[in-house]
Amino acid sequence: MSEAFYSHARLYDLMFPGGGSAVDFYRVDADRQGGRVLELGCGTGHTLIPIASDGHPCVGPDFSSDMLAEAQRKANERGAAVEWIQGDMRASIWAVHSTSCSSPPIPYCICMRLWIW
């Protein structure tokens, strides 16, 4: 997907509305696993916001600041607290956790997209 397309978060949401049974699956699994939830490439928060609304502490890294701004807007509307982090997960995935070293490890990770180089 081109960077230009990815920077138009509301257009992205129109084309890929998310939700449905996939989100329900991750919500149930997060409840079963317990603890903090990390979603790599969280985009506009389709999956992470409902999980955070269930009371799970959530971390959402994404490369696009535009996607994260839209995710924050949507999270605010729902009263969901998510730690949004802008950055490239290929550079150092461990940097995501370094922002809150006093917190317990993240036992549950949602990886919607996996790229291997």
CSV table of N, CA and C in Angstrom, one decimal:
chain,number,residue,atom,x,y,z
A,1,MET,N,0.8,-1.2,0.0
A,1,MET,CA,0.0,0.0,0.0
A,1,MET,C,0.9,1.2,0.0
A,2,SER,N,0.6,2.2,-0.8
A,2,SER,CA,1.4,3.4,-0.9
A,2,SER,C,1.3,4.3,0.3
A,3,GLU,N,2.4,5.0,0.6
A,3,GLU,CA,2.5,5.9,1.8
A,3,GLU,C,1.4,7.0,1.6
A,4,ALA,N,1.1,7.5,0.4
A,4,ALA,CA,0.1,8.5,0.2
A,4,ALA,C,-1.3,8.0,0.6
A,5,PHE,N,-1.6,6.7,0.2
A,5,PHE,CA,-2.9,6.2,0.6
A,5,PHE,C,-3.0,6.0,2.1
A,6,TYR,N,-1.9,5.5,2.7
A,6,TYR,CA,-1.9,5.2,4.1
A,6,TYR,C,-2.0,6.5,5.0
A,7,SER,N,-1.7,7.6,4.4
A,7,SER,CA,-1.7,8.9,5.2
A,7,SER,C,-3.1,9.5,5.2
A,8,HIS,N,-4.1,8.9,4.5
A,8,HIS,CA,-5.5,9.3,4.5
A,8,HIS,C,-6.3,8.4,5.4
A,9,ALA,N,-6.2,8.6,6.7
A,9,ALA,CA,-6.8,7.6,7.6
A,9,ALA,C,-8.3,7.4,7.4
A,10,ARG,N,-9.1,8.5,7.2
A,10,ARG,CA,-10.5,8.4,7.1
A,10,ARG,C,-10.9,7.6,5.8
A,11,LEU,N,-10.1,7.8,4.7
A,11,LEU,CA,-10.3,7.1,3.5
A,11,LEU,C,-10.0,5.6,3.7
A,12,TYR,N,-9.0,5.3,4.4
A,12,TYR,CA,-8.6,4.0,4.8
A,12,TYR,C,-9.8,3.3,5.5
A,13,ASP,N,-10.3,4.0,6.5
A,13,ASP,CA,-11.4,3.4,7.3
A,13,ASP,C,-12.7,3.2,6.4
A,14,LEU,N,-12.9,4.0,5.4
A,14,LEU,CA,-14.0,3.8,4.5
A,14,LEU,C,-13.8,2.6,3.7
A,15,MET,N,-12.6,2.4,3.2
A,15,MET,CA,-12.3,1.2,2.4
A,15,MET,C,-12.1,-0.1,3.1
A,16,PHE,N,-11.6,0.0,4.4
A,16,PHE,CA,-11.4,-1.2,5.2
A,16,PHE,C,-12.1,-0.9,6.6
A,17,PRO,N,-13.4,-1.1,6.7
A,17,PRO,CA,-14.1,-0.7,7.9
A,17,PRO,C,-13.8,-1.5,9.1
A,18,GLY,N,-13.2,-2.7,9.0
A,18,GLY,CA,-12.9,-3.4,10.2
A,18,GLY,C,-14.1,-3.9,11.0
A,19,GLY,N,-13.8,-4.3,12.2
A,19,GLY,CA,-14.9,-4.8,13.1
A,19,GLY,C,-15.3,-6.2,12.8
A,20,GLY,N,-16.5,-6.6,13.2
A,20,GLY,CA,-17.0,-7.9,13.0
A,20,GLY,C,-16.4,-9.0,13.8
A,21,SER,N,-16.4,-10.2,13.2
A,21,SER,CA,-16.0,-11.4,13.9
A,21,SER,C,-14.5,-11.5,14.2
A,22,ALA,N,-13.7,-10.8,13.4
A,22,ALA,CA,-12.2,-10.8,13.7
A,22,ALA,C,-12.0,-10.0,15.0
A,23,VAL,N,-12.6,-8.9,15.2
A,23,VAL,CA,-12.5,-8.1,16.4
A,23,VAL,C,-13.0,-8.9,17.6
A,24,ASP,N,-14.2,-9.6,17.4
A,24,ASP,CA,-14.8,-10.4,18.5
A,24,ASP,C,-13.8,-11.5,18.9
A,25,PHE,N,-13.1,-12.1,17.9
A,25,PHE,CA,-12.2,-13.2,18.2
A,25,PHE,C,-11.1,-12.6,19.1
A,26,TYR,N,-10.5,-11.5,18.8
A,26,TYR,CA,-9.4,-10.9,19.5
A,26,TYR,C,-9.8,-10.4,20.9
A,27,ARG,N,-11.0,-9.9,21.0
A,27,ARG,CA,-11.5,-9.5,22.3
A,27,ARG,C,-11.7,-10.7,23.3
A,28,VAL,N,-12.2,-11.8,22.8
A,28,VAL,CA,-12.4,-13.0,23.6
A,28,VAL,C,-11.0,-13.5,24.0
A,29,ASP,N,-10.1,-13.5,23.0
A,29,ASP,CA,-8.8,-14.1,23.3
A,29,ASP,C,-8.0,-13.2,24.3
A,30,ALA,N,-8.1,-11.9,24.2
A,30,ALA,CA,-7.5,-11.0,25.1
A,30,ALA,C,-8.1,-11.2,26.5
A,31,ASP,N,-9.4,-11.4,26.6
A,31,ASP,CA,-10.0,-11.7,27.9
A,31,ASP,C,-9.4,-13.0,28.5
A,32,ARG,N,-9.2,-14.0,27.7
A,32,ARG,CA,-8.7,-15.2,28.1
A,32,ARG,C,-7.3,-15.1,28.6
A,33,GLN,N,-6.4,-14.4,27.8
A,33,GLN,CA,-5.0,-14.3,28.1
A,33,GLN,C,-4.8,-13.3,29.3
A,34,GLY,N,-5.6,-12.3,29.3
A,34,GLY,CA,-5.3,-11.2,30.4
A,34,GLY,C,-4.1,-10.4,30.1
A,35,GLY,N,-3.9,-9.4,30.9
A,35,GLY,CA,-2.7,-8.5,30.8
A,35,GLY,C,-2.8,-7.5,29.6
A,36,ARG,N,-1.6,-7.0,29.3
A,36,ARG,CA,-1.5,-5.9,28.3
A,36,ARG,C,-1.6,-6.5,26.9
A,37,VAL,N,-2.0,-5.7,26.0
A,37,VAL,CA,-2.2,-6.1,24.6
A,37,VAL,C,-1.4,-5.2,23.7
A,38,LEU,N,-0.6,-5.8,22.8
A,38,LEU,CA,0.1,-5.0,21.8
A,38,LEU,C,-0.4,-5.4,20.4
A,39,GLU,N,-0.7,-4.4,19.6
A,39,GLU,CA,-1.1,-4.7,18.2
A,39,GLU,C,-0.1,-4.0,17.3
A,40,LEU,N,0.7,-4.7,16.6
A,40,LEU,CA,1.7,-4.2,15.7
A,40,LEU,C,1.0,-3.7,14.4
A,41,GLY,N,1.3,-2.5,14.0
A,41,GLY,CA,0.6,-1.9,12.8
A,41,GLY,C,-0.8,-1.7,13.1
A,42,CYS,N,-1.1,-1.0,14.2
A,42,CYS,CA,-2.5,-0.8,14.7
A,42,CYS,C,-3.4,0.0,13.8
A,43,GLY,N,-2.8,0.8,12.9
A,43,GLY,CA,-3.7,1.6,12.0
A,43,GLY,C,-4.5,2.6,12.8
A,44,THR,N,-5.8,2.6,12.4
A,44,THR,CA,-6.8,3.5,13.1
A,44,THR,C,-7.4,2.9,14.3
A,45,GLY,N,-7.0,1.8,14.7
A,45,GLY,CA,-7.4,1.2,16.0
A,45,GLY,C,-8.7,0.4,15.9
A,46,HIS,N,-9.0,-0.2,14.7
A,46,HIS,CA,-10.2,-1.0,14.5
A,46,HIS,C,-10.2,-2.1,15.6
A,47,THR,N,-9.1,-2.8,15.8
A,47,THR,CA,-9.1,-3.9,16.8
A,47,THR,C,-8.8,-3.5,18.2
A,48,LEU,N,-7.8,-2.6,18.3
A,48,LEU,CA,-7.3,-2.2,19.6
A,48,LEU,C,-8.3,-1.4,20.5
A,49,ILE,N,-9.0,-0.5,19.9
A,49,ILE,CA,-10.0,0.3,20.6
A,49,ILE,C,-11.0,-0.5,21.3
A,50,PRO,N,-11.7,-1.5,20.7
A,50,PRO,CA,-12.6,-2.3,21.4
A,50,PRO,C,-12.0,-3.1,22.5
A,51,ILE,N,-10.8,-3.6,22.4
A,51,ILE,CA,-10.1,-4.3,23.4
A,51,ILE,C,-9.8,-3.4,24.6
A,52,ALA,N,-9.4,-2.2,24.3
A,52,ALA,CA,-9.1,-1.2,25.4
A,52,ALA,C,-10.4,-0.8,26.1
A,53,SER,N,-11.5,-0.8,25.3
A,53,SER,CA,-12.8,-0.4,25.9
A,53,SER,C,-13.2,-1.5,26.9
A,54,ASP,N,-12.7,-2.7,26.7
A,54,ASP,CA,-13.0,-3.8,27.6
A,54,ASP,C,-12.2,-3.8,28.9
A,55,GLY,N,-11.3,-2.8,29.0
A,55,GLY,CA,-10.5,-2.6,30.2
A,55,GLY,C,-9.1,-3.1,30.1
A,56,HIS,N,-8.6,-3.6,29.0
A,56,HIS,CA,-7.3,-4.1,28.8
A,56,HIS,C,-6.3,-2.9,28.6
A,57,PRO,N,-5.2,-2.9,29.2
A,57,PRO,CA,-4.1,-1.9,28.9
A,57,PRO,C,-3.6,-2.2,27.5
A,58,CYS,N,-3.6,-1.3,26.6
A,58,CYS,CA,-3.2,-1.5,25.2
A,58,CYS,C,-2.1,-0.6,24.7
A,59,VAL,N,-1.2,-1.1,23.8
A,59,VAL,CA,-0.2,-0.4,23.2
A,59,VAL,C,-0.4,-0.6,21.7
A,60,GLY,N,-0.4,0.6,21.0
A,60,GLY,CA,-0.6,0.5,19.5
A,60,GLY,C,0.5,1.3,18.7
A,61,PRO,N,1.5,0.6,18.3
A,61,PRO,CA,2.5,1.2,17.4
A,61,PRO,C,2.1,1.2,15.9
A,62,ASP,N,2.4,2.3,15.2
A,62,ASP,CA,2.1,2.3,13.8
A,62,ASP,C,3.1,3.3,13.2
A,63,PHE,N,3.4,3.1,11.9
A,63,PHE,CA,4.3,4.0,11.2
A,63,PHE,C,3.7,5.4,10.9
A,64,SER,N,2.4,5.4,10.6
A,64,SER,CA,1.7,6.6,10.1
A,64,SER,C,1.2,7.4,11.3
A,65,SER,N,1.7,8.7,11.4
A,65,SER,CA,1.2,9.6,12.4
A,65,SER,C,-0.3,10.0,12.1
A,66,ASP,N,-0.7,10.0,10.8
A,66,ASP,CA,-2.1,10.3,10.4
A,66,ASP,C,-3.0,9.2,10.9
A,67,MET,N,-2.6,7.9,10.8
A,67,MET,CA,-3.4,6.8,11.3
A,67,MET,C,-3.6,6.9,12.8
A,68,LEU,N,-2.5,7.2,13.5
A,68,LEU,CA,-2.5,7.3,14.9
A,68,LEU,C,-3.4,8.4,15.4
A,69,ALA,N,-3.3,9.5,14.7
A,69,ALA,CA,-4.2,10.7,15.0
A,69,ALA,C,-5.7,10.3,14.9
A,70,GLU,N,-6.0,9.6,13.9
A,70,GLU,CA,-7.4,9.1,13.7
A,70,GLU,C,-7.7,8.1,14.8
A,71,ALA,N,-6.8,7.2,15.1
A,71,ALA,CA,-7.0,6.2,16.2
A,71,ALA,C,-7.3,6.9,17.5
A,72,GLN,N,-6.5,8.0,17.8
A,72,GLN,CA,-6.6,8.7,19.0
A,72,GLN,C,-8.0,9.4,19.1
A,73,ARG,N,-8.4,10.0,18.0
A,73,ARG,CA,-9.7,10.6,17.9
A,73,ARG,C,-10.8,9.6,18.2
A,74,LYS,N,-10.8,8.5,17.6
A,74,LYS,CA,-11.8,7.4,17.8
A,74,LYS,C,-11.8,6.9,19.2
A,75,ALA,N,-10.6,6.7,19.8
A,75,ALA,CA,-10.4,6.2,21.1
A,75,ALA,C,-11.0,7.3,22.1
A,76,ASN,N,-10.8,8.5,21.9
A,76,ASN,CA,-11.4,9.6,22.7
A,76,ASN,C,-12.9,9.5,22.7
A,77,GLU,N,-13.5,9.3,21.5
A,77,GLU,CA,-14.9,9.2,21.4
A,77,GLU,C,-15.5,8.1,22.2
A,78,ARG,N,-14.8,7.0,22.3
A,78,ARG,CA,-15.2,5.8,23.1
A,78,ARG,C,-14.7,5.8,24.5
A,79,GLY,N,-13.9,6.8,24.9
A,79,GLY,CA,-13.4,6.8,26.2
A,79,GLY,C,-12.4,5.7,26.5
A,80,ALA,N,-11.7,5.2,25.4
A,80,ALA,CA,-10.7,4.1,25.5
A,80,ALA,C,-9.3,4.7,25.7
A,81,ALA,N,-8.6,4.2,26.6
A,81,ALA,CA,-7.2,4.6,26.8
A,81,ALA,C,-6.2,3.6,26.1
A,82,VAL,N,-5.5,4.1,25.2
A,82,VAL,CA,-4.5,3.3,24.4
A,82,VAL,C,-3.2,4.1,24.4
A,83,GLU,N,-2.1,3.5,24.6
A,83,GLU,CA,-0.8,4.1,24.4
A,83,GLU,C,-0.4,4.0,22.9
A,84,TRP,N,-0.5,5.1,22.2
A,84,TRP,CA,-0.2,5.1,20.7
A,84,TRP,C,1.3,5.5,20.6
A,85,ILE,N,2.0,4.8,19.7
A,85,ILE,CA,3.4,5.0,19.5
A,85,ILE,C,3.7,5.1,18.0
A,86,GLN,N,4.2,6.2,17.6
A,86,GLN,CA,4.5,6.4,16.2
A,86,GLN,C,6.0,5.9,15.9
A,87,GLY,N,6.2,5.0,15.0
A,87,GLY,CA,7.5,4.6,14.6
A,87,GLY,C,7.5,3.4,13.7
A,88,ASP,N,8.6,3.0,13.3
A,88,ASP,CA,8.8,1.9,12.4
A,88,ASP,C,9.1,0.6,13.2
A,89,MET,N,8.2,-0.3,13.2
A,89,MET,CA,8.4,-1.5,14.0
A,89,MET,C,9.6,-2.4,13.5
A,90,ARG,N,10.0,-2.2,12.3
A,90,ARG,CA,11.1,-3.0,11.7
A,90,ARG,C,12.4,-2.5,12.4
A,91,ALA,N,12.5,-1.3,12.8
A,91,ALA,CA,13.7,-0.8,13.4
A,91,ALA,C,14.0,-1.4,14.7
A,92,SER,N,13.0,-1.5,15.6
A,92,SER,CA,13.2,-2.0,16.9
A,92,SER,C,11.9,-2.3,17.6
A,93,ILE,N,11.4,-3.4,17.5
A,93,ILE,CA,10.1,-3.8,18.1
A,93,ILE,C,10.2,-3.6,19.6
A,94,TRP,N,11.4,-3.8,20.2
A,94,TRP,CA,11.6,-3.7,21.7
A,94,TRP,C,11.4,-2.3,22.1
A,95,ALA,N,11.6,-1.3,21.3
A,95,ALA,CA,11.5,0.1,21.7
A,95,ALA,C,10.0,0.4,22.1
A,96,VAL,N,9.1,-0.4,21.5
A,96,VAL,CA,7.7,-0.2,21.9
A,96,VAL,C,7.5,-0.4,23.4
A,97,HIS,N,8.1,-1.4,23.9
A,97,HIS,CA,8.0,-1.7,25.3
A,97,HIS,C,8.8,-0.8,26.2
A,98,SER,N,9.9,-0.2,25.7
A,98,SER,CA,10.8,0.6,26.5
A,98,SER,C,10.1,1.9,27.1
A,99,THR,N,9.0,2.3,26.5
A,99,THR,CA,8.3,3.5,27.0
A,99,THR,C,7.7,3.3,28.3
A,100,SER,N,7.5,2.1,28.7
A,100,SER,CA,6.9,1.8,30.0
A,100,SER,C,7.6,0.6,30.7
A,101,CYS,N,8.8,0.8,31.0
A,101,CYS,CA,9.6,-0.3,31.6
A,101,CYS,C,9.1,-0.8,32.9
A,102,SER,N,8.4,0.1,33.6
A,102,SER,CA,7.9,-0.3,35.0
A,102,SER,C,6.7,-1.2,34.9
A,103,SER,N,6.2,-1.3,33.7
A,103,SER,CA,5.0,-2.1,33.5
A,103,SER,C,5.4,-3.6,33.3
A,104,PRO,N,4.4,-4.5,33.6
A,104,PRO,CA,4.7,-5.9,33.3
A,104,PRO,C,4.9,-6.2,31.8
A,105,PRO,N,5.5,-7.3,31.5
A,105,PRO,CA,5.6,-7.7,30.1
A,105,PRO,C,4.3,-7.8,29.4
A,106,ILE,N,4.3,-7.6,28.1
A,106,ILE,CA,3.1,-7.7,27.3
A,106,ILE,C,2.9,-9.2,26.9
A,107,PRO,N,1.9,-9.9,27.4
A,107,PRO,CA,1.7,-11.3,27.1
A,107,PRO,C,0.9,-11.6,25.9
A,108,TYR,N,0.3,-10.6,25.3
A,108,TYR,CA,-0.6,-10.9,24.2
A,108,TYR,C,-0.3,-9.9,23.1
A,109,CYS,N,0.0,-10.4,21.9
A,109,CYS,CA,0.3,-9.5,20.8
A,109,CYS,C,-0.6,-9.9,19.6
A,110,ILE,N,-1.2,-8.9,19.0
A,110,ILE,CA,-2.0,-9.1,17.7
A,110,ILE,C,-1.1,-8.6,16.6
A,111,CYS,N,-0.8,-9.5,15.7
A,111,CYS,CA,0.0,-9.1,14.5
A,111,CYS,C,-0.9,-9.3,13.3
A,112,MET,N,-1.5,-8.3,12.8
A,112,MET,CA,-2.4,-8.3,11.7
A,112,MET,C,-1.6,-8.5,10.4
A,113,ARG,N,-0.4,-7.9,10.3
A,113,ARG,CA,0.4,-7.9,9.1
A,113,ARG,C,1.8,-8.4,9.5
A,114,LEU,N,2.4,-9.2,8.7
A,114,LEU,CA,3.7,-9.6,9.0
A,114,LEU,C,4.6,-9.5,7.7
A,115,TRP,N,5.6,-8.8,7.8
A,115,TRP,CA,6.5,-8.6,6.6
A,115,TRP,C,7.8,-9.3,7.0
A,116,ILE,N,8.4,-10.0,6.1
A,116,ILE,CA,9.7,-10.6,6.3
A,116,ILE,C,10.6,-10.2,5.2
A,117,TRP,N,11.8,-9.6,5.6
A,117,TRP,CA,12.8,-9.2,4.6
A,117,TRP,C,13.9,-10.1,4.6
